[in-house]
Amino acid sequence: MKEQIQKIKDNAVEQISDADTLEVIEEIRVSYLGKKSAFNEILKGLKDLSPEEKKKIGPLANDTKKEIQHLIDDKKLALESVIDEKKEWIDVTAPGHKHAHGHLHPLSIVQRDIEDTFTSMGFEIADGPDIESESYNFDAINMPDDHPGRDMQDTFWISREDGRKKGTGTVMRTQTSGVQVRYMEKHKPPFRIIVPGRVFRNEATDASHEHTFHQFEALVVGEDVSVANFLYIAETFFSEFFGQEIKARLRPSYFPFVEPGFEFDISCTNCGGKGCSTCSRTGWIEVGGAGMVHQNVFEAAGYDRDVYQGFAWGFGLERLAMMKYKINDIRLFHSGDVRFTKQF
Ligand code: FA5
């Protein structure tokens, strides 16, 4: 029996020293010291031995059991401390993990820029719904049902009652100009507002046309507002936006909600007005429509048509962003291509 105990001990010592995980050491404990272990059988058999043998084998078995238990405990501690070390050890020379940072879309950057510049000039920011009544989008701004001006903007209709009665339909708004009357109905002059917003046109897309894009409306109303005020604000805004001196010029044009109406151009941001391929050698780039608010629009808002004057101005956000960042295709903005958006 002495040899048997020694053999168990030798095997245990060898296995404990080879054990490399806490799971293995637990298995060893169960197989050597557990209820069904060979060692337990030996201890159970002590009662059948003679008193003399009992005296020798009893202490030997107990000492061996304790010894194996100690070896297991020590090994367990050693394995646990290795695990802890692995957990806490930091390799300061290892390269760091690069975390992807969220960032603003280029159109959001440009929109914030524009809002900052206008608010610094005392403008408030107003808004209106993307899905707009036909009445605000067209009728109230002097584009009744049969007005040929409606043909200038291909419209996505949401609904329209039979018989094409004036003002009864719903549209994806084609322009931010519809917010003019919405705002004027609730506010009295003088005021200065800008209206940034998404607009929709049922148009074929190409490098400079999208079916969904953004406009910025500016509306200034008071008793003594003139085209000169508009020109000053336009030049101040564009000079600030492009970080260089910009000149603006007006060309006669037609929009039903202004009289007189203009297209307005700014001096080419690429060549400063000398003429280059960006401005087709003219030195000027067209950036939007503008004009003095039509008296019918004041009337639709409930104002006295003979008391107030104001100018309105609308430009495309994507087109400005394209000029600022030299982007040659408007479709990139909504392409969802992160290789594009990551550059800003
Ligand atoms: C208008 O929408 C008028 N509401 C602007 C206005 C406001 C005139 C106030 C007078 C007074 P227009 O359709 O030209 O006008 O559009 C204005 C600007 O939106 C254009 O100069 C252009 O920059 C941009 N734009 C128009 N259509 C598209 C399109 N399909 N894709 C991208 N930008 C466009």
mmCIF file of C-alpha atoms and ligand atoms in Angstrom:
data_model
loop_
_atom_site.group_PDB
_atom_site.id
_atom_site.type_symbol
_atom_site.label_atom_id
_atom_site.label_comp_id
_atom_site.label_asym_id
_atom_site.label_seq_id
_atom_site.Cartn_x
_atom_site.Cartn_y
_atom_site.Cartn_z
ATOM 1 C CA MET A 1 0.000 0.000 0.000
ATOM 2 C CA LYS A 2 2.949 2.260 0.708
ATOM 3 C CA GLU A 3 4.066 1.822 -2.909
ATOM 4 C CA GLN A 4 0.568 2.456 -4.126
ATOM 5 C CA ILE A 5 0.443 5.778 -2.208
ATOM 6 C CA GLN A 6 3.853 6.758 -3.543
ATOM 7 C CA LYS A 7 2.744 5.989 -7.110
ATOM 8 C CA ILE A 8 -0.389 8.100 -6.752
ATOM 9 C CA LYS A 9 1.713 10.928 -5.361
ATOM 10 C CA ASP A 10 4.286 10.717 -8.205
ATOM 11 C CA ASN A 11 1.545 10.799 -10.843
ATOM 12 C CA ALA A 12 -0.197 13.686 -9.102
ATOM 13 C CA VAL A 13 3.034 15.724 -8.831
ATOM 14 C CA GLU A 14 3.719 15.212 -12.526
ATOM 15 C CA GLN A 15 0.202 16.133 -13.654
ATOM 16 C CA ILE A 16 0.026 19.163 -11.370
ATOM 17 C CA SER A 17 3.278 20.492 -12.709
ATOM 18 C CA ASP A 18 2.056 20.040 -16.325
ATOM 19 C CA ALA A 19 -1.343 21.651 -15.700
ATOM 20 C CA ASP A 20 -1.680 24.933 -17.576
ATOM 21 C CA THR A 21 -5.259 26.019 -16.960
ATOM 22 C CA LEU A 22 -7.550 26.343 -13.960
ATOM 23 C CA GLU A 23 -9.926 23.842 -15.562
ATOM 24 C CA VAL A 24 -7.191 21.170 -15.777
ATOM 25 C CA ILE A 25 -6.116 21.747 -12.174
ATOM 26 C CA GLU A 26 -9.737 21.317 -11.050
ATOM 27 C CA GLU A 27 -9.958 18.050 -12.967
ATOM 28 C CA ILE A 28 -6.777 16.862 -11.205
ATOM 29 C CA ARG A 29 -8.184 17.792 -7.806
ATOM 30 C CA VAL A 30 -11.363 15.813 -8.447
ATOM 31 C CA SER A 31 -9.513 12.772 -9.769
ATOM 32 C CA TYR A 32 -6.949 12.633 -6.897
ATOM 33 C CA LEU A 33 -8.828 13.990 -3.900
ATOM 34 C CA GLY A 34 -12.494 13.691 -4.846
ATOM 35 C CA LYS A 35 -14.942 11.179 -3.358
ATOM 36 C CA LYS A 36 -14.432 8.648 -6.115
ATOM 37 C CA SER A 37 -10.644 9.024 -6.282
ATOM 38 C CA ALA A 38 -8.180 6.144 -5.821
ATOM 39 C CA PHE A 39 -6.849 8.014 -2.837
ATOM 40 C CA ASN A 40 -10.197 8.011 -1.128
ATOM 41 C CA GLU A 41 -10.460 4.262 -1.667
ATOM 42 C CA ILE A 42 -7.134 3.838 0.155
ATOM 43 C CA LEU A 43 -8.320 5.978 3.066
ATOM 44 C CA LYS A 44 -11.550 4.002 3.239
ATOM 45 C CA GLY A 45 -9.563 0.720 3.296
ATOM 46 C CA LEU A 46 -7.462 1.817 6.360
ATOM 47 C CA LYS A 47 -10.066 0.319 8.710
ATOM 48 C CA ASP A 48 -9.266 -3.169 7.394
ATOM 49 C CA LEU A 49 -5.552 -2.933 8.231
ATOM 50 C CA SER A 50 -3.848 -4.264 11.298
ATOM 51 C CA PRO A 51 -3.227 -1.710 14.064
ATOM 52 C CA GLU A 52 0.480 -1.615 13.248
ATOM 53 C CA GLU A 53 -0.050 -1.073 9.542
ATOM 54 C CA LYS A 54 -2.709 1.509 10.339
ATOM 55 C CA LYS A 55 -0.132 3.437 12.390
ATOM 56 C CA LYS A 56 2.240 3.579 9.438
ATOM 57 C CA ILE A 57 -0.075 3.895 6.478
ATOM 58 C CA GLY A 58 -2.639 6.243 8.116
ATOM 59 C CA PRO A 59 -0.299 9.208 8.658
ATOM 60 C CA LEU A 60 1.453 8.564 5.345
ATOM 61 C CA ALA A 61 -1.853 8.660 3.458
ATOM 62 C CA ASN A 62 -3.010 11.793 5.290
ATOM 63 C CA ASP A 63 0.322 13.590 4.779
ATOM 64 C CA THR A 64 0.317 12.665 1.083
ATOM 65 C CA LYS A 65 -3.248 13.907 0.703
ATOM 66 C CA LYS A 66 -2.300 17.238 2.351
ATOM 67 C CA GLU A 67 0.796 17.477 0.199
ATOM 68 C CA ILE A 68 -1.220 16.968 -3.018
ATOM 69 C CA GLN A 69 -3.782 19.503 -1.774
ATOM 70 C CA HIS A 70 -0.967 22.073 -1.174
ATOM 71 C CA LEU A 71 0.542 21.458 -4.577
ATOM 72 C CA ILE A 72 -2.863 21.959 -6.190
ATOM 73 C CA ASP A 73 -3.490 25.171 -4.198
ATOM 74 C CA ASP A 74 -0.074 26.571 -5.117
ATOM 75 C CA LYS A 75 -0.556 25.761 -8.783
ATOM 76 C CA LYS A 76 -4.012 27.329 -8.739
ATOM 77 C CA LEU A 77 -2.607 30.568 -7.277
ATOM 78 C CA ALA A 78 0.175 30.590 -9.854
ATOM 79 C CA LEU A 79 -2.279 30.139 -12.723
ATOM 80 C CA GLU A 80 -4.608 32.838 -11.368
ATOM 81 C CA SER A 81 -1.812 35.365 -11.082
ATOM 82 C CA VAL A 82 -0.768 34.686 -14.692
ATOM 83 C CA ILE A 83 -4.343 35.406 -15.789
ATOM 84 C CA ASP A 84 -4.373 38.645 -13.775
ATOM 85 C CA GLU A 85 -1.076 39.707 -15.239
ATOM 86 C CA LYS A 86 -2.346 39.058 -18.718
ATOM 87 C CA LYS A 87 -5.390 41.186 -17.966
ATOM 88 C CA GLU A 88 -3.545 44.154 -16.524
ATOM 89 C CA TRP A 89 -0.459 44.175 -18.650
ATOM 90 C CA ILE A 90 -0.279 47.028 -21.091
ATOM 91 C CA ASP A 91 2.190 47.048 -23.913
ATOM 92 C CA VAL A 92 2.946 50.748 -24.178
ATOM 93 C CA THR A 93 4.903 50.167 -27.374
ATOM 94 C CA ALA A 94 1.972 48.554 -29.207
ATOM 95 C CA PRO A 95 0.359 50.759 -31.872
ATOM 96 C CA GLY A 96 -2.945 52.278 -30.698
ATOM 97 C CA HIS A 97 -6.369 51.379 -32.070
ATOM 98 C CA LYS A 98 -7.664 54.024 -34.434
ATOM 99 C CA HIS A 99 -11.231 54.912 -33.548
ATOM 100 C CA ALA A 100 -13.469 56.175 -36.300
ATOM 101 C CA HIS A 101 -14.826 59.623 -35.428
ATOM 102 C CA GLY A 102 -18.220 60.818 -36.559
ATOM 103 C CA HIS A 103 -18.189 64.038 -38.525
ATOM 104 C CA LEU A 104 -20.535 66.404 -40.254
ATOM 105 C CA HIS A 105 -21.704 65.931 -43.810
ATOM 106 C CA PRO A 106 -20.284 68.652 -46.121
ATOM 107 C CA LEU A 107 -23.791 70.058 -46.638
ATOM 108 C CA SER A 108 -24.270 70.359 -42.872
ATOM 109 C CA ILE A 109 -20.913 72.145 -42.593
ATOM 110 C CA VAL A 110 -21.919 74.611 -45.297
ATOM 111 C CA GLN A 111 -25.394 75.073 -43.836
ATOM 112 C CA ARG A 112 -23.966 75.892 -40.394
ATOM 113 C CA ASP A 113 -21.488 78.273 -41.986
ATOM 114 C CA ILE A 114 -24.248 80.118 -43.814
ATOM 115 C CA GLU A 115 -26.459 80.248 -40.722
ATOM 116 C CA ASP A 116 -23.594 81.646 -38.644
ATOM 117 C CA THR A 117 -22.894 84.400 -41.139
ATOM 118 C CA PHE A 118 -26.524 85.436 -41.459
ATOM 119 C CA THR A 119 -27.260 85.312 -37.737
ATOM 120 C CA SER A 120 -24.183 87.507 -37.161
ATOM 121 C CA MET A 121 -25.939 90.039 -39.450
ATOM 122 C CA GLY A 122 -29.087 89.947 -37.301
ATOM 123 C CA PHE A 123 -31.096 87.373 -39.276
ATOM 124 C CA GLU A 124 -33.335 84.811 -37.606
ATOM 125 C CA ILE A 125 -33.697 81.256 -38.851
ATOM 126 C CA ALA A 126 -37.196 80.120 -39.831
ATOM 127 C CA ASP A 127 -38.439 76.872 -41.277
ATOM 128 C CA GLY A 128 -41.408 75.175 -42.877
ATOM 129 C CA PRO A 129 -42.516 71.656 -43.773
ATOM 130 C CA ASP A 130 -40.976 69.553 -46.568
ATOM 131 C CA ILE A 131 -44.471 68.376 -47.487
ATOM 132 C CA GLU A 132 -46.263 71.597 -48.195
ATOM 133 C CA SER A 133 -49.737 72.655 -49.217
ATOM 134 C CA GLU A 134 -50.118 73.708 -52.800
ATOM 135 C CA SER A 135 -51.457 76.927 -51.401
ATOM 136 C CA TYR A 136 -48.235 77.992 -49.606
ATOM 137 C CA ASN A 137 -45.907 76.546 -52.215
ATOM 138 C CA PHE A 138 -47.659 78.280 -55.117
ATOM 139 C CA ASP A 139 -50.906 80.216 -54.666
ATOM 140 C CA ALA A 140 -49.911 82.449 -51.749
ATOM 141 C CA ILE A 141 -46.755 83.539 -53.506
ATOM 142 C CA ASN A 142 -48.572 84.723 -56.572
ATOM 143 C CA MET A 143 -48.548 81.482 -58.541
ATOM 144 C CA PRO A 144 -52.227 80.567 -58.864
ATOM 145 C CA ASP A 145 -53.376 77.363 -60.484
ATOM 146 C CA ASP A 146 -53.282 78.611 -64.044
ATOM 147 C CA HIS A 147 -50.057 80.597 -63.692
ATOM 148 C CA PRO A 148 -47.451 79.653 -66.308
ATOM 149 C CA GLY A 149 -44.751 80.208 -63.644
ATOM 150 C CA ARG A 150 -45.687 76.829 -62.171
ATOM 151 C CA ASP A 151 -44.171 75.176 -65.212
ATOM 152 C CA MET A 152 -40.760 76.495 -64.156
ATOM 153 C CA GLN A 153 -40.640 73.925 -61.381
ATOM 154 C CA ASP A 154 -41.444 70.270 -62.085
ATOM 155 C CA THR A 155 -43.445 69.235 -59.083
ATOM 156 C CA PHE A 156 -43.927 66.004 -57.133
ATOM 157 C CA TRP A 157 -47.611 66.010 -56.266
ATOM 158 C CA ILE A 158 -48.723 64.124 -53.149
ATOM 159 C CA SER A 159 -52.423 64.650 -53.690
ATOM 160 C CA ARG A 160 -54.719 66.828 -55.676
ATOM 161 C CA GLU A 161 -58.475 66.882 -55.562
ATOM 162 C CA ASP A 162 -60.339 66.254 -58.764
ATOM 163 C CA GLY A 163 -61.184 69.263 -60.832
ATOM 164 C CA ARG A 164 -57.798 70.913 -60.069
ATOM 165 C CA LYS A 165 -59.305 73.424 -57.672
ATOM 166 C CA LYS A 166 -56.835 76.091 -56.654
ATOM 167 C CA GLY A 167 -54.812 75.397 -53.531
ATOM 168 C CA THR A 168 -56.305 72.028 -52.548
ATOM 169 C CA GLY A 169 -53.339 69.792 -53.288
ATOM 170 C CA THR A 170 -50.228 68.777 -51.368
ATOM 171 C CA VAL A 171 -46.716 68.851 -52.821
ATOM 172 C CA MET A 172 -43.165 67.994 -51.945
ATOM 173 C CA ARG A 173 -42.167 71.638 -51.733
ATOM 174 C CA THR A 174 -40.347 72.854 -54.809
ATOM 175 C CA GLN A 175 -38.816 75.920 -53.147
ATOM 176 C CA THR A 176 -38.271 77.468 -49.749
ATOM 177 C CA SER A 177 -40.168 80.557 -50.961
ATOM 178 C CA GLY A 178 -43.371 79.011 -49.614
ATOM 179 C CA VAL A 179 -42.188 79.804 -46.077
ATOM 180 C CA GLN A 180 -42.415 83.549 -46.880
ATOM 181 C CA VAL A 181 -46.178 83.755 -46.338
ATOM 182 C CA ARG A 182 -46.149 81.147 -43.550
ATOM 183 C CA TYR A 183 -43.752 83.414 -41.624
ATOM 184 C CA MET A 184 -45.421 86.723 -42.507
ATOM 185 C CA GLU A 185 -48.814 85.472 -41.318
ATOM 186 C CA LYS A 186 -47.369 85.165 -37.825
ATOM 187 C CA HIS A 187 -44.887 88.064 -37.693
ATOM 188 C CA LYS A 188 -45.059 91.766 -38.299
ATOM 189 C CA PRO A 189 -42.217 93.736 -39.973
ATOM 190 C CA PRO A 190 -39.518 94.753 -39.665
ATOM 191 C CA PHE A 191 -37.727 91.375 -39.750
ATOM 192 C CA ARG A 192 -34.867 89.582 -41.407
ATOM 193 C CA ILE A 193 -35.010 85.821 -41.812
ATOM 194 C CA ILE A 194 -33.301 82.999 -43.612
ATOM 195 C CA VAL A 195 -35.039 79.735 -44.381
ATOM 196 C CA PRO A 196 -32.733 76.789 -44.993
ATOM 197 C CA GLY A 197 -34.502 73.668 -46.235
ATOM 198 C CA ARG A 198 -34.802 70.636 -48.442
ATOM 199 C CA VAL A 199 -36.715 70.988 -51.681
ATOM 200 C CA PHE A 200 -37.765 68.540 -54.380
ATOM 201 C CA ARG A 201 -38.156 68.717 -58.128
ATOM 202 C CA ASN A 202 -39.325 66.074 -60.538
ATOM 203 C CA GLU A 203 -36.210 66.517 -62.667
ATOM 204 C CA ALA A 204 -33.740 64.257 -64.451
ATOM 205 C CA THR A 205 -30.450 64.391 -62.578
ATOM 206 C CA ASP A 206 -27.082 65.357 -63.997
ATOM 207 C CA ALA A 207 -23.834 66.786 -62.629
ATOM 208 C CA SER A 208 -25.548 70.015 -61.540
ATOM 209 C CA HIS A 209 -29.175 68.949 -61.021
ATOM 210 C CA GLU A 210 -30.655 66.793 -58.273
ATOM 211 C CA HIS A 211 -34.278 65.864 -57.625
ATOM 212 C CA THR A 212 -33.709 66.513 -53.908
ATOM 213 C CA PHE A 213 -31.530 69.436 -52.926
ATOM 214 C CA HIS A 214 -31.387 72.351 -50.474
ATOM 215 C CA GLN A 215 -32.211 75.994 -50.799
ATOM 216 C CA PHE A 216 -31.682 79.023 -48.642
ATOM 217 C CA GLU A 217 -34.334 81.706 -48.736
ATOM 218 C CA ALA A 218 -33.553 85.159 -47.367
ATOM 219 C CA LEU A 219 -36.407 87.557 -46.679
ATOM 220 C CA VAL A 220 -36.031 91.109 -45.397
ATOM 221 C CA VAL A 221 -39.154 93.214 -44.897
ATOM 222 C CA GLY A 222 -39.607 96.712 -43.525
ATOM 223 C CA GLU A 223 -40.868 100.098 -44.578
ATOM 224 C CA ASP A 224 -37.670 101.188 -46.242
ATOM 225 C CA VAL A 225 -35.941 98.179 -47.778
ATOM 226 C CA SER A 226 -34.283 98.526 -51.164
ATOM 227 C CA VAL A 227 -32.346 96.614 -53.807
ATOM 228 C CA ALA A 228 -29.224 98.374 -52.530
ATOM 229 C CA ASN A 229 -29.737 96.671 -49.143
ATOM 230 C CA PHE A 230 -29.961 93.346 -50.925
ATOM 231 C CA LEU A 231 -26.762 93.909 -52.893
ATOM 232 C CA TYR A 232 -24.873 94.928 -49.763
ATOM 233 C CA ILE A 233 -26.040 91.881 -47.811
ATOM 234 C CA ALA A 234 -25.338 89.536 -50.736
ATOM 235 C CA GLU A 235 -21.785 90.831 -51.213
ATOM 236 C CA THR A 236 -21.093 90.769 -47.467
ATOM 237 C CA PHE A 237 -22.401 87.220 -47.156
ATOM 238 C CA PHE A 238 -20.529 85.795 -50.151
ATOM 239 C CA SER A 239 -17.258 87.530 -49.211
ATOM 240 C CA GLU A 240 -17.520 85.985 -45.738
ATOM 241 C CA PHE A 241 -18.558 82.575 -47.087
ATOM 242 C CA PHE A 242 -15.746 82.286 -49.640
ATOM 243 C CA GLY A 243 -13.126 84.139 -47.564
ATOM 244 C CA GLN A 244 -12.345 86.562 -50.420
ATOM 245 C CA GLU A 245 -13.806 89.777 -51.763
ATOM 246 C CA ILE A 246 -16.861 88.976 -53.882
ATOM 247 C CA LYS A 247 -18.785 91.310 -56.161
ATOM 248 C CA ALA A 248 -22.444 90.654 -57.035
ATOM 249 C CA ARG A 249 -24.384 91.725 -60.096
ATOM 250 C CA LEU A 250 -28.063 91.539 -60.991
ATOM 251 C CA ARG A 251 -29.648 90.599 -64.281
ATOM 252 C CA PRO A 252 -33.338 91.081 -65.000
ATOM 253 C CA SER A 253 -35.322 87.896 -64.609
ATOM 254 C CA TYR A 254 -38.775 86.686 -63.742
ATOM 255 C CA PHE A 255 -40.163 85.002 -60.640
ATOM 256 C CA PRO A 256 -43.919 85.425 -60.013
ATOM 257 C CA PHE A 257 -43.430 86.376 -56.355
ATOM 258 C CA VAL A 258 -41.066 89.308 -56.891
ATOM 259 C CA GLU A 259 -41.229 92.490 -58.897
ATOM 260 C CA PRO A 260 -38.744 93.422 -60.206
ATOM 261 C CA GLY A 261 -37.032 90.019 -60.298
ATOM 262 C CA PHE A 262 -33.366 89.231 -60.834
ATOM 263 C CA GLU A 263 -30.951 86.448 -61.403
ATOM 264 C CA PHE A 264 -27.851 87.308 -59.495
ATOM 265 C CA ASP A 265 -24.275 86.423 -60.230
ATOM 266 C CA ILE A 266 -21.150 86.648 -58.135
ATOM 267 C CA SER A 267 -17.616 87.265 -59.332
ATOM 268 C CA CYS A 268 -15.928 83.935 -60.103
ATOM 269 C CA THR A 269 -14.374 82.467 -56.974
ATOM 270 C CA ASN A 270 -11.786 80.681 -59.071
ATOM 271 C CA CYS A 271 -10.344 83.549 -61.116
ATOM 272 C CA GLY A 272 -11.640 86.566 -59.151
ATOM 273 C CA GLY A 273 -13.545 87.828 -62.212
ATOM 274 C CA LYS A 274 -10.797 87.661 -64.851
ATOM 275 C CA GLY A 275 -12.410 84.760 -66.742
ATOM 276 C CA CYS A 276 -11.580 81.058 -66.578
ATOM 277 C CA SER A 277 -13.082 77.668 -67.450
ATOM 278 C CA THR A 278 -15.153 77.579 -64.215
ATOM 279 C CA CYS A 279 -17.066 80.734 -65.217
ATOM 280 C CA SER A 280 -17.027 80.002 -68.978
ATOM 281 C CA ARG A 281 -14.624 82.960 -69.368
ATOM 282 C CA THR A 282 -17.324 85.440 -68.264
ATOM 283 C CA GLY A 283 -15.872 86.230 -64.837
ATOM 284 C CA TRP A 284 -19.314 85.662 -63.263
ATOM 285 C CA ILE A 285 -21.170 82.690 -61.793
ATOM 286 C CA GLU A 286 -24.933 82.536 -61.371
ATOM 287 C CA VAL A 287 -25.931 81.699 -57.804
ATOM 288 C CA GLY A 288 -29.658 82.316 -57.363
ATOM 289 C CA GLY A 289 -32.842 84.244 -57.896
ATOM 290 C CA ALA A 290 -33.963 87.386 -56.082
ATOM 291 C CA GLY A 291 -36.203 90.413 -56.251
ATOM 292 C CA MET A 292 -38.449 92.849 -54.412
ATOM 293 C CA VAL A 293 -41.368 91.039 -52.754
ATOM 294 C CA HIS A 294 -44.513 91.265 -54.914
ATOM 295 C CA GLN A 295 -47.380 93.193 -53.346
ATOM 296 C CA ASN A 296 -49.720 90.231 -53.951
ATOM 297 C CA VAL A 297 -47.513 88.209 -51.598
ATOM 298 C CA PHE A 298 -47.844 90.859 -48.876
ATOM 299 C CA GLU A 299 -51.567 90.822 -49.406
ATOM 300 C CA ALA A 300 -51.750 87.019 -49.119
ATOM 301 C CA ALA A 301 -49.960 87.344 -45.758
ATOM 302 C CA GLY A 302 -52.495 89.911 -44.530
ATOM 303 C CA TYR A 303 -50.176 92.942 -44.803
ATOM 304 C CA ASP A 304 -51.154 96.311 -46.197
ATOM 305 C CA ARG A 305 -49.736 96.022 -49.717
ATOM 306 C CA ASP A 306 -48.768 99.695 -49.872
ATOM 307 C CA VAL A 307 -46.913 100.005 -46.576
ATOM 308 C CA TYR A 308 -44.103 97.486 -46.720
ATOM 309 C CA GLN A 309 -41.191 96.730 -48.990
ATOM 310 C CA GLY A 310 -38.843 93.820 -48.910
ATOM 311 C CA PHE A 311 -36.477 91.669 -50.841
ATOM 312 C CA ALA A 312 -36.460 87.902 -51.196
ATOM 313 C CA TRP A 313 -33.604 85.799 -52.349
ATOM 314 C CA GLY A 314 -33.171 82.065 -52.952
ATOM 315 C CA PHE A 315 -30.050 80.086 -53.713
ATOM 316 C CA GLY A 316 -29.014 76.457 -53.877
ATOM 317 C CA LEU A 317 -26.940 75.076 -51.039
ATOM 318 C CA GLU A 318 -25.366 72.229 -53.035
ATOM 319 C CA ARG A 319 -24.247 74.593 -55.784
ATOM 320 C CA LEU A 320 -22.518 76.848 -53.218
ATOM 321 C CA ALA A 321 -20.851 73.871 -51.543
ATOM 322 C CA MET A 322 -19.658 72.695 -54.962
ATOM 323 C CA MET A 323 -18.053 76.072 -55.605
ATOM 324 C CA LYS A 324 -16.471 76.256 -52.181
ATOM 325 C CA TYR A 325 -15.005 72.742 -52.210
ATOM 326 C CA LYS A 326 -14.533 72.420 -55.997
ATOM 327 C CA ILE A 327 -16.875 69.434 -56.305
ATOM 328 C CA ASN A 328 -17.764 68.657 -59.897
ATOM 329 C CA ASP A 329 -20.843 66.457 -59.476
ATOM 330 C CA ILE A 330 -23.851 67.332 -57.295
ATOM 331 C CA ARG A 331 -24.879 63.647 -57.089
ATOM 332 C CA LEU A 332 -21.909 62.908 -54.823
ATOM 333 C CA PHE A 333 -23.623 64.624 -51.868
ATOM 334 C CA HIS A 334 -26.360 62.016 -51.550
ATOM 335 C CA SER A 335 -24.452 59.070 -52.981
ATOM 336 C CA GLY A 336 -23.745 57.678 -49.501
ATOM 337 C CA ASP A 337 -20.131 57.128 -50.577
ATOM 338 C CA VAL A 338 -18.042 57.562 -47.416
ATOM 339 C CA ARG A 339 -14.867 58.027 -49.481
ATOM 340 C CA PHE A 340 -16.438 61.338 -50.488
ATOM 341 C CA THR A 341 -17.901 62.456 -47.151
ATOM 342 C CA LYS A 342 -14.752 61.500 -45.206
ATOM 343 C CA GLN A 343 -12.810 64.246 -46.960
ATOM 344 C CA PHE A 344 -14.550 67.036 -45.061
HETATM 345 C C1 FA5 B 1 -36.389 79.415 -57.026
HETATM 346 O O1 FA5 B 1 -36.565 78.302 -56.560
HETATM 347 C C2 FA5 B 1 -36.893 80.641 -56.384
HETATM 348 N N1 FA5 B 1 -37.764 80.243 -55.296
HETATM 349 C C3 FA5 B 1 -35.741 81.484 -55.898
HETATM 350 C C4 FA5 B 1 -36.155 82.855 -55.505
HETATM 351 C C5 FA5 B 1 -36.381 83.150 -54.179
HETATM 352 C C6 FA5 B 1 -36.315 83.852 -56.477
HETATM 353 C C7 FA5 B 1 -36.790 84.422 -53.811
HETATM 354 C C8 FA5 B 1 -36.708 85.090 -56.114
HETATM 355 C C9 FA5 B 1 -36.944 85.379 -54.787
HETATM 356 P P1 FA5 B 1 -34.831 78.568 -58.928
HETATM 357 O O2 FA5 B 1 -35.735 77.525 -59.458
HETATM 358 O O3 FA5 B 1 -33.987 79.296 -59.913
HETATM 359 O O4 FA5 B 1 -35.600 79.641 -58.117
HETATM 360 O O5 FA5 B 1 -33.871 77.882 -57.857
HETATM 361 C C10 FA5 B 1 -33.020 78.640 -57.026
HETATM 362 C C11 FA5 B 1 -31.658 77.983 -56.908
HETATM 363 O O6 FA5 B 1 -31.823 76.606 -56.520
HETATM 364 C C12 FA5 B 1 -30.906 77.900 -58.243
HETATM 365 O O7 FA5 B 1 -30.201 79.087 -58.484
HETATM 366 C C13 FA5 B 1 -29.956 76.752 -57.972
HETATM 367 O O8 FA5 B 1 -28.841 77.159 -57.216
HETATM 368 C C14 FA5 B 1 -30.796 75.837 -57.122
HETATM 369 N N2 FA5 B 1 -31.399 74.773 -57.931
HETATM 370 C C15 FA5 B 1 -32.498 74.848 -58.725
HETATM 371 N N3 FA5 B 1 -32.770 73.651 -59.280
HETATM 372 C C16 FA5 B 1 -31.844 72.800 -58.848
HETATM 373 C C17 FA5 B 1 -31.588 71.386 -59.032
HETATM 374 N N4 FA5 B 1 -32.368 70.616 -59.765
HETATM 375 N N5 FA5 B 1 -30.522 70.841 -58.416
HETATM 376 C C18 FA5 B 1 -29.737 71.601 -57.606
HETATM 377 N N6 FA5 B 1 -29.908 72.915 -57.382
HETATM 378 C C19 FA5 B 1 -30.956 73.509 -57.980
#
